[in-house]
Amino acid sequence: MQYWLMKTEPATFSFDDLMKAPKRTTSWDGVRNYQARNFMQQMKVGDQVIIYHSSAEPPGAAGIAEVAGEAHPDLTAFDAKDDHYDPGSTRDAPRWFVVDVRGVEKLERLVALEELRGNPALADMRLLQRGNRLSVLPVTAAEFREVRAMAKRKPR
DNA sequence: GCCAACGTTGGC
DNA sequence: GCCAACGTTGGC
């Protein structure tokens, strides 16, 4: 089993939106970055995912999800009217993929980015590396456990 | 293959 | 709204 972190802007699609979705599941569409795509293609059913709220006040880890369906073509790339349309992706040769993500549980509290940065146990977390902009990132098992543990403790 | 211009992400 | 840190595009 592997662990991941996926970013979303809660103003567009929040963790609560995921929990309210049919079967608490949604296709994670719109990823248009090759490195992020490659990570999604590595995901297996049952992999655990931290859902992270970006461009939020405050930004931080909001909830836990799991991979419910492995990579398959992102249909929004074929739709000329969609914001994420890419004429370079065709049904014969899809360029972009989604995974299906199922909400598992909301964290007891949002663990803010600032607090993640302040935790020495997370010093190597990829999310916190300078200049990181990837919307899909691997997380180690230890980092995953630590973020969950932080949500159960009082904020510092 | 180089690299300047441009677009995007995302924290602040 | 600003801007650093990217990734992408396209001329050459």
Tab-separated table of C-alpha atoms (C1' of nucleotides) in Angstrom:
chain	number	residue	atom	x	y	z
A	1	MET	CA	0.000	0.000	0.000
A	2	GLN	CA	1.154	3.461	-0.857
A	3	TYR	CA	0.305	6.889	0.495
A	4	TRP	CA	-0.370	10.076	-1.429
A	5	LEU	CA	-1.446	13.658	-1.042
A	6	MET	CA	-3.830	15.341	-3.464
A	7	LYS	CA	-4.541	19.059	-3.521
A	8	THR	CA	-7.867	20.679	-4.172
A	9	GLU	CA	-9.152	24.210	-3.902
A	10	PRO	CA	-12.055	23.955	-1.463
A	11	ALA	CA	-13.858	26.879	-3.127
A	12	THR	CA	-14.131	24.582	-6.150
A	13	PHE	CA	-14.243	21.130	-4.558
A	14	SER	CA	-13.715	20.629	-0.844
A	15	PHE	CA	-13.241	17.516	1.254
A	16	ASP	CA	-16.817	17.977	2.487
A	17	ASP	CA	-17.958	17.970	-1.138
A	18	LEU	CA	-16.222	14.618	-1.562
A	19	MET	CA	-17.997	13.197	1.497
A	20	LYS	CA	-21.329	14.400	0.119
A	21	ALA	CA	-20.746	12.919	-3.341
A	22	PRO	CA	-22.607	9.742	-4.375
A	23	LYS	CA	-20.799	6.816	-2.704
A	24	ARG	CA	-18.424	9.489	-1.326
A	25	THR	CA	-16.547	8.940	-4.579
A	26	THR	CA	-15.463	11.175	-7.427
A	27	SER	CA	-13.202	10.992	-10.458
A	28	TRP	CA	-10.230	13.245	-9.751
A	29	ASP	CA	-10.254	15.045	-13.073
A	30	GLY	CA	-8.477	18.070	-14.431
A	31	VAL	CA	-4.893	17.113	-13.566
A	32	ARG	CA	-2.794	18.540	-16.406
A	33	ASN	CA	0.741	18.031	-15.224
A	34	TYR	CA	2.805	15.084	-16.416
A	35	GLN	CA	4.505	14.376	-13.120
A	36	ALA	CA	1.198	14.440	-11.259
A	37	ARG	CA	-0.312	12.206	-13.935
A	38	ASN	CA	2.529	9.730	-13.590
A	39	PHE	CA	1.906	9.493	-9.859
A	40	MET	CA	-1.791	8.859	-10.462
A	41	GLN	CA	-0.924	6.068	-12.866
A	42	GLN	CA	1.010	4.394	-10.059
A	43	MET	CA	-1.941	4.445	-7.662
A	44	LYS	CA	-3.564	1.185	-6.620
A	45	VAL	CA	-7.004	0.523	-5.178
A	46	GLY	CA	-6.780	0.924	-1.417
A	47	ASP	CA	-3.909	3.419	-1.440
A	48	GLN	CA	-4.503	6.077	1.202
A	49	VAL	CA	-4.690	9.761	0.312
A	50	ILE	CA	-4.438	12.960	2.318
A	51	ILE	CA	-6.796	15.530	0.816
A	52	TYR	CA	-5.161	18.951	1.072
A	53	HIS	CA	-6.889	22.296	0.713
A	54	SER	CA	-4.836	24.786	-1.279
A	55	SER	CA	-5.624	28.457	-1.889
A	56	ALA	CA	-7.642	28.300	1.306
A	57	GLU	CA	-7.578	30.207	4.585
A	58	PRO	CA	-5.742	28.505	6.033
A	59	PRO	CA	-4.329	25.963	3.593
A	60	GLY	CA	-3.864	22.516	5.138
A	61	ALA	CA	-4.731	18.826	5.369
A	62	ALA	CA	-8.497	18.378	5.534
A	63	GLY	CA	-9.308	14.690	5.294
A	64	ILE	CA	-8.439	11.142	4.375
A	65	ALA	CA	-9.517	9.381	1.204
A	66	GLU	CA	-8.607	6.192	-0.604
A	67	VAL	CA	-8.146	5.122	-4.179
A	68	ALA	CA	-11.348	3.404	-5.305
A	69	GLY	CA	-10.514	3.076	-9.004
A	70	GLU	CA	-7.198	3.066	-10.816
A	71	ALA	CA	-6.161	5.369	-13.642
A	72	HIS	CA	-8.495	5.676	-16.613
A	73	PRO	CA	-8.802	8.374	-19.267
A	74	ASP	CA	-9.913	11.852	-18.188
A	75	LEU	CA	-13.003	12.498	-20.304
A	76	THR	CA	-12.893	16.231	-19.602
A	77	ALA	CA	-9.822	16.443	-21.837
A	78	PHE	CA	-12.008	15.472	-24.827
A	79	ASP	CA	-14.650	18.131	-24.224
A	80	ALA	CA	-13.966	21.346	-26.121
A	81	LYS	CA	-16.276	23.217	-23.764
A	82	ASP	CA	-14.493	22.041	-20.631
A	83	ASP	CA	-11.953	24.237	-18.865
A	84	HIS	CA	-9.503	21.341	-18.977
A	85	TYR	CA	-9.949	20.556	-22.674
A	86	ASP	CA	-6.757	19.406	-24.384
A	87	PRO	CA	-6.954	18.802	-28.135
A	88	GLY	CA	-3.733	16.806	-27.783
A	89	SER	CA	-5.564	14.098	-25.840
A	90	THR	CA	-7.697	11.760	-27.967
A	91	ARG	CA	-9.829	8.739	-27.224
A	92	ASP	CA	-7.357	6.606	-29.173
A	93	ALA	CA	-4.363	8.064	-27.371
A	94	PRO	CA	-5.447	9.664	-24.111
A	95	ARG	CA	-2.903	11.950	-22.544
A	96	TRP	CA	-4.643	12.649	-19.230
A	97	PHE	CA	-6.047	10.301	-16.633
A	98	VAL	CA	-8.166	10.308	-13.518
A	99	VAL	CA	-8.271	8.047	-10.510
A	100	ASP	CA	-11.458	7.495	-8.540
A	101	VAL	CA	-11.173	8.767	-4.985
A	102	ARG	CA	-13.463	7.788	-2.085
A	103	GLY	CA	-13.702	9.873	1.065
A	104	VAL	CA	-12.836	7.898	4.197
A	105	GLU	CA	-12.953	10.338	7.094
A	106	LYS	CA	-12.622	13.990	7.809
A	107	LEU	CA	-9.670	14.829	10.023
A	108	GLU	CA	-10.663	15.842	13.570
A	109	ARG	CA	-9.448	19.309	12.663
A	110	LEU	CA	-7.738	20.906	9.702
A	111	VAL	CA	-3.978	20.656	10.109
A	112	ALA	CA	-2.706	23.922	8.707
A	113	LEU	CA	0.258	24.206	6.378
A	114	GLU	CA	2.002	26.399	8.938
A	115	GLU	CA	1.680	23.644	11.523
A	116	LEU	CA	2.950	20.991	9.114
A	117	ARG	CA	5.975	23.184	8.456
A	118	GLY	CA	6.594	23.490	12.166
A	119	ASN	CA	6.772	19.733	12.753
A	120	PRO	CA	10.374	18.444	12.542
A	121	ALA	CA	9.043	14.933	11.847
A	122	LEU	CA	7.770	16.266	8.520
A	123	ALA	CA	10.924	18.125	7.517
A	124	ASP	CA	11.364	15.957	4.412
A	125	MET	CA	7.720	15.919	3.384
A	126	ARG	CA	7.500	16.569	-0.298
A	127	LEU	CA	4.580	18.955	0.102
A	128	LEU	CA	6.821	21.240	2.132
A	129	GLN	CA	9.764	21.325	-0.226
A	130	ARG	CA	10.445	24.734	-1.648
A	131	GLY	CA	8.890	25.510	-4.992
A	132	ASN	CA	6.624	22.510	-4.940
A	133	ARG	CA	3.528	23.017	-7.046
A	134	LEU	CA	2.533	19.454	-7.865
A	135	SER	CA	-1.103	18.688	-7.151
A	136	VAL	CA	-0.442	14.969	-6.610
A	137	LEU	CA	2.444	13.890	-4.399
A	138	PRO	CA	3.705	10.743	-2.698
A	139	VAL	CA	3.732	10.679	1.104
A	140	THR	CA	5.641	8.215	3.267
A	141	ALA	CA	3.777	5.934	5.668
A	142	ALA	CA	5.418	7.748	8.587
A	143	GLU	CA	4.372	11.155	7.256
A	144	PHE	CA	0.828	9.920	6.708
A	145	ARG	CA	0.633	8.634	10.290
A	146	GLU	CA	2.104	11.839	11.644
A	147	VAL	CA	-0.435	14.059	9.892
A	148	ARG	CA	-3.272	11.927	11.259
A	149	ALA	CA	-1.746	12.063	14.739
A	150	MET	CA	-1.449	15.860	14.542
A	151	ALA	CA	-5.159	16.113	13.786
A	152	LYS	CA	-5.897	14.263	17.047
A	153	ARG	CA	-3.719	16.632	19.084
A	154	LYS	CA	-4.381	20.237	19.992
A	155	PRO	CA	-2.997	22.823	17.602
A	156	ARG	CA	0.249	24.432	18.732
B	1	DG	C1'	18.898	21.679	-28.204
B	2	DC	C1'	18.714	26.353	-26.347
B	3	DC	C1'	16.303	29.778	-24.101
B	4	DA	C1'	13.126	33.809	-23.825
B	5	DA	C1'	8.481	34.604	-23.270
B	6	DC	C1'	4.514	33.270	-21.339
B	7	DG	C1'	1.163	30.825	-18.300
B	8	DT	C1'	0.089	28.582	-13.891
B	9	DT	C1'	0.293	27.418	-9.005
B	10	DG	C1'	-0.323	28.691	-4.571
B	11	DG	C1'	1.369	31.012	-0.345
B	12	DC	C1'	1.256	35.346	1.577
C	1	DG	C1'	-2.873	41.633	-5.776
C	2	DC	C1'	1.953	40.258	-5.711
C	3	DC	C1'	5.423	37.339	-6.981
C	4	DA	C1'	8.626	33.171	-6.673
C	5	DA	C1'	9.083	29.036	-8.710
C	6	DC	C1'	8.124	26.449	-11.575
C	7	DG	C1'	6.327	24.026	-16.531
C	8	DT	C1'	5.283	24.758	-21.418
C	9	DT	C1'	5.713	26.704	-25.925
C	10	DG	C1'	7.828	28.027	-29.983
C	11	DG	C1'	11.384	30.524	-32.707
C	12	DC	C1'	15.763	29.727	-34.189
